[in-house]
Short mmCIF file of C-alpha atoms in Angstrom, two decimals:
data_model
loop_
_atom_site.label_atom_id
_atom_site.label_comp_id
_atom_site.label_asym_id
_atom_site.label_seq_id
_atom_site.Cartn_x
_atom_site.Cartn_y
_atom_site.Cartn_z
CA MET A 1 84.31 0.42 -76.42
CA THR A 2 83.18 -1.17 -73.44
CA LEU A 3 79.20 -0.79 -72.81
CA PRO A 4 78.34 0.39 -69.34
CA ILE A 5 76.26 -2.06 -67.09
CA PHE A 6 74.09 -1.23 -64.86
CA ILE A 7 71.75 -3.13 -61.63
CA PRO A 8 68.37 -4.45 -62.18
CA GLY A 9 66.04 -1.23 -61.61
CA ASP A 10 68.70 0.95 -62.42
CA ASP A 11 68.77 0.61 -66.46
CA PRO A 12 67.79 3.80 -68.09
CA GLY A 13 66.99 1.19 -71.35
CA PRO A 14 66.44 3.18 -74.24
CA ASP A 15 66.70 6.84 -72.68
CA PHE A 16 70.07 8.30 -74.06
CA VAL A 17 69.04 11.48 -71.68
CA GLY A 18 68.59 9.35 -68.93
CA LEU A 19 71.94 7.29 -69.71
CA LEU A 20 73.87 10.39 -69.69
CA ASP A 21 72.58 11.40 -66.30
CA ARG A 22 73.21 7.88 -64.97
CA LEU A 23 76.69 8.07 -65.83
CA GLY A 24 77.30 11.95 -64.79
CA VAL A 25 77.14 13.68 -67.91
CA GLY A 26 74.46 15.68 -68.18
CA ALA A 27 72.65 16.42 -71.35
CA PHE A 28 72.49 20.25 -70.36
CA GLU A 29 74.85 22.11 -68.43
CA PRO A 30 73.53 24.82 -66.06
CA THR A 31 74.43 28.19 -67.26
CA VAL A 32 76.31 30.91 -66.25
CA PRO A 33 75.62 35.18 -66.53
CA PHE A 34 76.01 36.19 -69.76
CA ASP A 35 75.53 38.87 -72.38
CA ALA A 36 72.32 38.18 -73.96
CA ALA A 37 73.18 40.38 -77.08
CA GLN A 38 76.64 38.21 -77.92
CA ILE A 39 74.05 35.36 -78.04
CA THR A 40 73.90 33.72 -81.32
CA HIS A 41 70.00 33.69 -82.87
CA GLY A 42 68.27 31.60 -85.57
CA THR A 43 65.10 32.02 -87.20
CA THR A 44 62.73 31.96 -89.18
CA VAL A 45 61.66 28.43 -90.03
CA LEU A 46 58.33 26.77 -91.19
CA ALA A 47 56.82 23.82 -92.26
CA ILE A 48 53.82 23.11 -94.90
CA ARG A 49 51.79 19.62 -95.28
CA TYR A 50 51.49 18.40 -98.88
CA SER A 51 49.48 15.63 -100.73
CA GLU A 52 52.64 13.35 -100.42
CA GLY A 53 54.32 14.00 -97.32
CA VAL A 54 55.46 17.36 -94.89
CA LEU A 55 58.01 20.37 -96.10
CA MET A 56 60.29 21.68 -93.96
CA ALA A 57 62.44 25.40 -94.80
CA GLY A 58 64.65 27.71 -92.76
CA ASP A 59 66.32 30.53 -93.39
CA ARG A 60 70.03 31.08 -93.26
CA ARG A 61 70.98 33.78 -91.11
CA ALA A 62 71.77 34.37 -87.55
CA THR A 63 71.77 36.77 -85.68
CA SER A 64 73.78 38.44 -82.34
CA GLY A 65 71.78 41.45 -80.90
CA HIS A 66 71.53 43.62 -83.91
CA LEU A 67 74.49 42.51 -85.97
CA ILE A 68 74.35 39.48 -88.57
CA SER A 69 76.76 36.76 -87.00
CA HIS A 70 76.54 33.84 -89.82
CA ARG A 71 74.96 34.16 -93.23
CA GLU A 72 75.22 30.59 -93.81
CA ILE A 73 73.58 28.44 -90.66
CA GLN A 74 71.52 25.63 -91.26
CA LYS A 75 68.30 25.46 -89.33
CA VAL A 76 66.28 22.35 -90.81
CA PHE A 77 68.00 19.04 -90.13
CA PRO A 78 67.25 14.89 -90.46
CA ALA A 79 66.10 13.69 -87.18
CA ASP A 80 65.99 10.25 -88.53
CA SER A 81 65.28 8.66 -91.92
CA TYR A 82 61.79 10.10 -92.07
CA SER A 83 61.44 12.61 -89.80
CA GLY A 84 63.28 16.54 -89.73
CA VAL A 85 63.30 18.85 -87.29
CA ALA A 86 63.83 23.29 -87.49
CA ILE A 87 65.07 25.28 -84.44
CA ALA A 88 64.64 29.13 -83.88
CA GLY A 89 66.26 30.89 -80.72
CA ALA A 90 69.09 30.22 -79.16
CA ALA A 91 71.42 28.96 -82.04
CA GLY A 92 74.22 26.80 -79.92
CA PRO A 93 71.72 24.82 -77.23
CA ALA A 94 69.46 24.51 -80.26
CA MET A 95 72.14 22.45 -81.96
CA GLU A 96 72.82 20.62 -79.40
CA MET A 97 69.55 19.64 -78.62
CA VAL A 98 69.23 18.41 -82.01
CA ARG A 99 72.34 16.23 -82.16
CA LEU A 100 70.72 15.13 -78.92
CA PHE A 101 67.71 14.23 -80.53
CA GLN A 102 69.47 12.59 -83.42
CA LEU A 103 71.23 10.25 -80.67
CA GLN A 104 68.27 9.70 -79.04
CA LEU A 105 66.44 8.21 -81.82
CA GLU A 106 69.12 6.22 -83.15
CA HIS A 107 69.64 4.85 -79.48
CA TYR A 108 66.00 3.71 -79.05
CA GLU A 109 66.00 2.09 -82.69
CA LYS A 110 69.26 0.19 -81.60
CA VAL A 111 68.34 -0.99 -77.91
CA GLU A 112 64.25 -1.78 -78.88
CA GLY A 113 65.11 -3.09 -82.00
CA THR A 114 61.92 -0.90 -83.62
CA ALA A 115 61.87 3.36 -84.51
CA LEU A 116 60.04 5.19 -82.05
CA THR A 117 56.52 6.17 -83.95
CA LEU A 118 55.80 9.74 -84.81
CA ASP A 119 54.01 10.56 -81.41
CA GLY A 120 56.77 8.89 -79.33
CA LYS A 121 59.50 11.11 -81.40
CA ALA A 122 57.32 14.32 -80.31
CA ASN A 123 57.42 13.19 -76.85
CA GLN A 124 61.21 12.90 -76.78
CA LEU A 125 61.40 16.17 -77.79
CA CYS A 126 59.21 17.71 -75.54
CA GLN A 127 61.03 15.83 -73.14
CA MET A 128 64.53 17.80 -73.79
CA LEU A 129 62.75 21.02 -74.04
CA ARG A 130 61.43 20.95 -70.64
CA ASN A 131 64.93 19.79 -69.18
CA HIS A 132 65.86 22.93 -70.86
CA LEU A 133 63.90 25.09 -69.30
CA PRO A 134 66.36 26.32 -66.76
CA ALA A 135 68.32 27.57 -69.39
CA ALA A 136 65.30 28.96 -71.44
CA MET A 137 64.43 30.62 -68.27
CA GLN A 138 67.59 32.23 -68.67
CA GLY A 139 67.05 33.70 -72.09
CA LEU A 140 68.29 31.08 -73.85
CA ALA A 141 65.14 29.45 -75.32
CA VAL A 142 65.14 26.94 -78.04
CA VAL A 143 61.84 26.69 -79.96
CA PRO A 144 61.75 23.76 -82.41
CA LEU A 145 59.88 22.42 -85.10
CA PHE A 146 59.13 18.44 -85.59
CA ALA A 147 57.36 16.97 -88.97
CA GLY A 148 57.50 13.31 -90.29
CA PHE A 149 55.87 11.31 -92.57
CA ASP A 150 53.61 8.67 -90.07
CA PRO A 151 53.47 5.13 -92.15
CA ARG A 152 50.96 4.51 -90.11
CA ALA A 153 48.64 7.15 -91.56
CA GLY A 154 49.92 7.37 -94.73
CA LEU A 155 50.40 11.16 -94.79
CA GLY A 156 53.48 14.18 -93.29
CA ARG A 157 52.21 15.50 -89.99
CA LEU A 158 54.13 18.43 -88.14
CA PHE A 159 53.97 19.37 -84.66
CA GLN A 160 54.89 22.83 -82.64
CA PHE A 161 56.01 23.34 -79.31
CA ASP A 162 56.79 25.93 -76.66
CA VAL A 163 59.72 26.97 -74.12
CA THR A 164 57.93 24.48 -71.66
CA GLY A 165 57.92 21.28 -73.63
CA GLY A 166 54.39 21.84 -74.76
CA ARG A 167 53.32 19.89 -77.79
CA TYR A 168 50.53 21.39 -80.82
CA GLU A 169 50.04 19.53 -83.50
CA GLU A 170 49.37 21.74 -86.43
CA ARG A 171 47.02 20.43 -89.33
CA ASP A 172 48.40 22.05 -92.15
CA TYR A 173 51.51 24.72 -91.86
CA ALA A 174 53.24 25.64 -88.89
CA ALA A 175 55.81 28.81 -88.93
CA ILE A 176 57.70 30.09 -85.93
CA GLY A 177 60.82 32.49 -84.96
CA SER A 178 60.61 36.25 -85.67
CA GLY A 179 59.54 36.16 -88.63
CA GLY A 180 57.01 33.50 -88.40
CA LEU A 181 54.39 35.57 -88.54
CA HIS A 182 54.88 36.65 -91.83
CA ALA A 183 56.11 33.64 -93.05
CA SER A 184 52.54 32.16 -91.81
CA THR A 185 50.69 34.62 -93.51
CA VAL A 186 52.04 34.14 -96.96
CA VAL A 187 51.35 30.52 -96.12
CA LYS A 188 47.69 30.75 -94.75
CA LEU A 189 46.80 32.56 -98.15
CA ARG A 190 48.15 30.09 -100.85
CA HIS A 191 47.78 27.03 -98.96
CA HIS A 192 44.87 24.39 -100.21
CA ASP A 193 43.87 21.13 -99.51
CA GLY A 194 46.00 18.79 -102.19
CA ILE A 195 48.59 21.01 -102.61
CA GLU A 196 51.63 19.30 -104.46
CA ALA A 197 55.18 19.43 -103.72
CA ASP A 198 55.81 21.42 -106.63
CA GLU A 199 53.38 24.46 -105.13
CA ALA A 200 54.39 23.66 -101.62
CA ILE A 201 58.43 24.22 -102.24
CA ASP A 202 57.34 27.78 -104.26
CA VAL A 203 55.53 28.70 -101.32
CA ALA A 204 57.47 28.06 -98.90
CA ILE A 205 60.39 30.12 -100.75
CA GLU A 206 58.00 32.83 -101.06
CA ALA A 207 57.16 33.26 -97.62
CA ILE A 208 61.01 33.21 -96.25
CA PHE A 209 61.16 35.85 -98.73
CA GLN A 210 58.29 38.00 -97.92
CA ALA A 211 59.48 37.63 -93.71
CA ALA A 212 63.48 38.67 -94.71
CA ASP A 213 61.46 41.57 -96.26
CA GLU A 214 59.92 42.58 -93.26
CA ASP A 215 61.94 41.12 -90.35
CA ILE A 216 65.66 42.07 -90.11
CA ALA A 217 66.21 38.62 -88.06
CA THR A 218 65.50 36.63 -91.13
CA GLY A 219 67.91 36.03 -94.22
CA GLY A 220 66.43 36.19 -97.75
CA PRO A 221 68.05 34.56 -100.67
CA ASP A 222 71.39 36.41 -101.41
CA ILE A 223 72.41 36.00 -104.91
CA VAL A 224 75.85 37.60 -104.87
CA ARG A 225 76.45 34.86 -102.46
CA GLY A 226 74.79 32.03 -103.23
CA ILE A 227 72.90 31.71 -100.04
CA TYR A 228 69.40 30.75 -100.79
CA PRO A 229 66.96 28.87 -97.85
CA VAL A 230 67.36 24.98 -97.10
CA VAL A 231 64.31 23.05 -98.50
CA ALA A 232 63.64 19.56 -97.20
CA LEU A 233 60.47 17.04 -98.09
CA ILE A 234 59.55 14.18 -95.88
CA THR A 235 58.01 11.42 -97.78
CA ALA A 236 57.30 7.69 -97.74
CA ASP A 237 60.60 7.34 -99.33
CA GLY A 238 62.38 9.67 -96.70
CA PHE A 239 64.13 12.92 -95.70
CA GLU A 240 65.46 14.71 -98.80
CA ARG A 241 67.25 18.21 -98.85
CA LEU A 242 66.57 20.26 -102.53
CA ASP A 243 69.36 20.81 -104.14
CA ASP A 244 70.63 24.64 -103.90
CA ASP A 245 70.47 25.30 -107.57
CA ASP A 246 66.65 24.26 -107.21
CA VAL A 247 66.24 26.37 -104.40
CA ALA A 248 68.00 29.04 -106.88
CA ALA A 249 66.28 28.44 -110.22
CA ARG A 250 62.74 28.79 -107.94
CA THR A 251 63.85 32.05 -105.94
CA GLY A 252 64.69 33.83 -109.87
CA SER A 253 61.01 32.92 -110.94
CA LEU A 254 59.99 34.72 -107.45
CA LEU A 255 61.62 37.48 -108.20
CA GLU A 256 60.61 38.06 -111.93
CA ARG A 257 57.27 37.25 -110.91
CA LEU A 258 57.47 40.24 -108.25
CA ARG A 259 59.45 42.55 -110.25
CA GLY A 260 56.48 41.77 -113.19
CA ALA A 261 53.75 43.00 -110.68
CA SER A 262 55.39 46.10 -109.18
#
């Protein structure tokens, strides 16, 4: 494969989206009229900062209007080795944005010989959201969460965004999607300074469970099908997704506790 050659002043450098534009391949194609009820949407995702890093979690349900379109969709992804991105909104454009974001971070590191800072990665995601704004105004909104371990600060950090590309760093936690309000309420009541990974995982699982109990677009644990929320930890050791068996065992303990309290 031959790499494209640009004249001085026309080289997009480490900007992968700029490279696509130079080659005439739009990263986000123009949209056409559509039936909003037929568009697949994904909810609910959250992030929690804890003592060793940051946790990200998401339910597995996607809906089209009032129908369940998918039961096992993944909404939490590694952005690179030390950061992750979670999505809510129109599933198709969101998945495409995640893939493009992953490629952008990889492309930058190859061209520049060093990885972007965590703030730099968040800024790249802001730019992609701004590029996506015309589609968002037509009903294909994408709203991500971004989190990662910052080696300079020695701690986990998390960022929330809006559809216009606005970036807002949160101190302890964030939750978005149709069940985000219910999930964030659970986290708010249980989060505390110095929370450890083990407790943060249990808080995240309960937050998604309670969100699913109130919001039809959020999927709770499906014990019959063996479908559980995706939970990932990001620390100085990198991005690590928890095994489904671990999440299932913790979900079982949560259900036993809730039964005992009723």
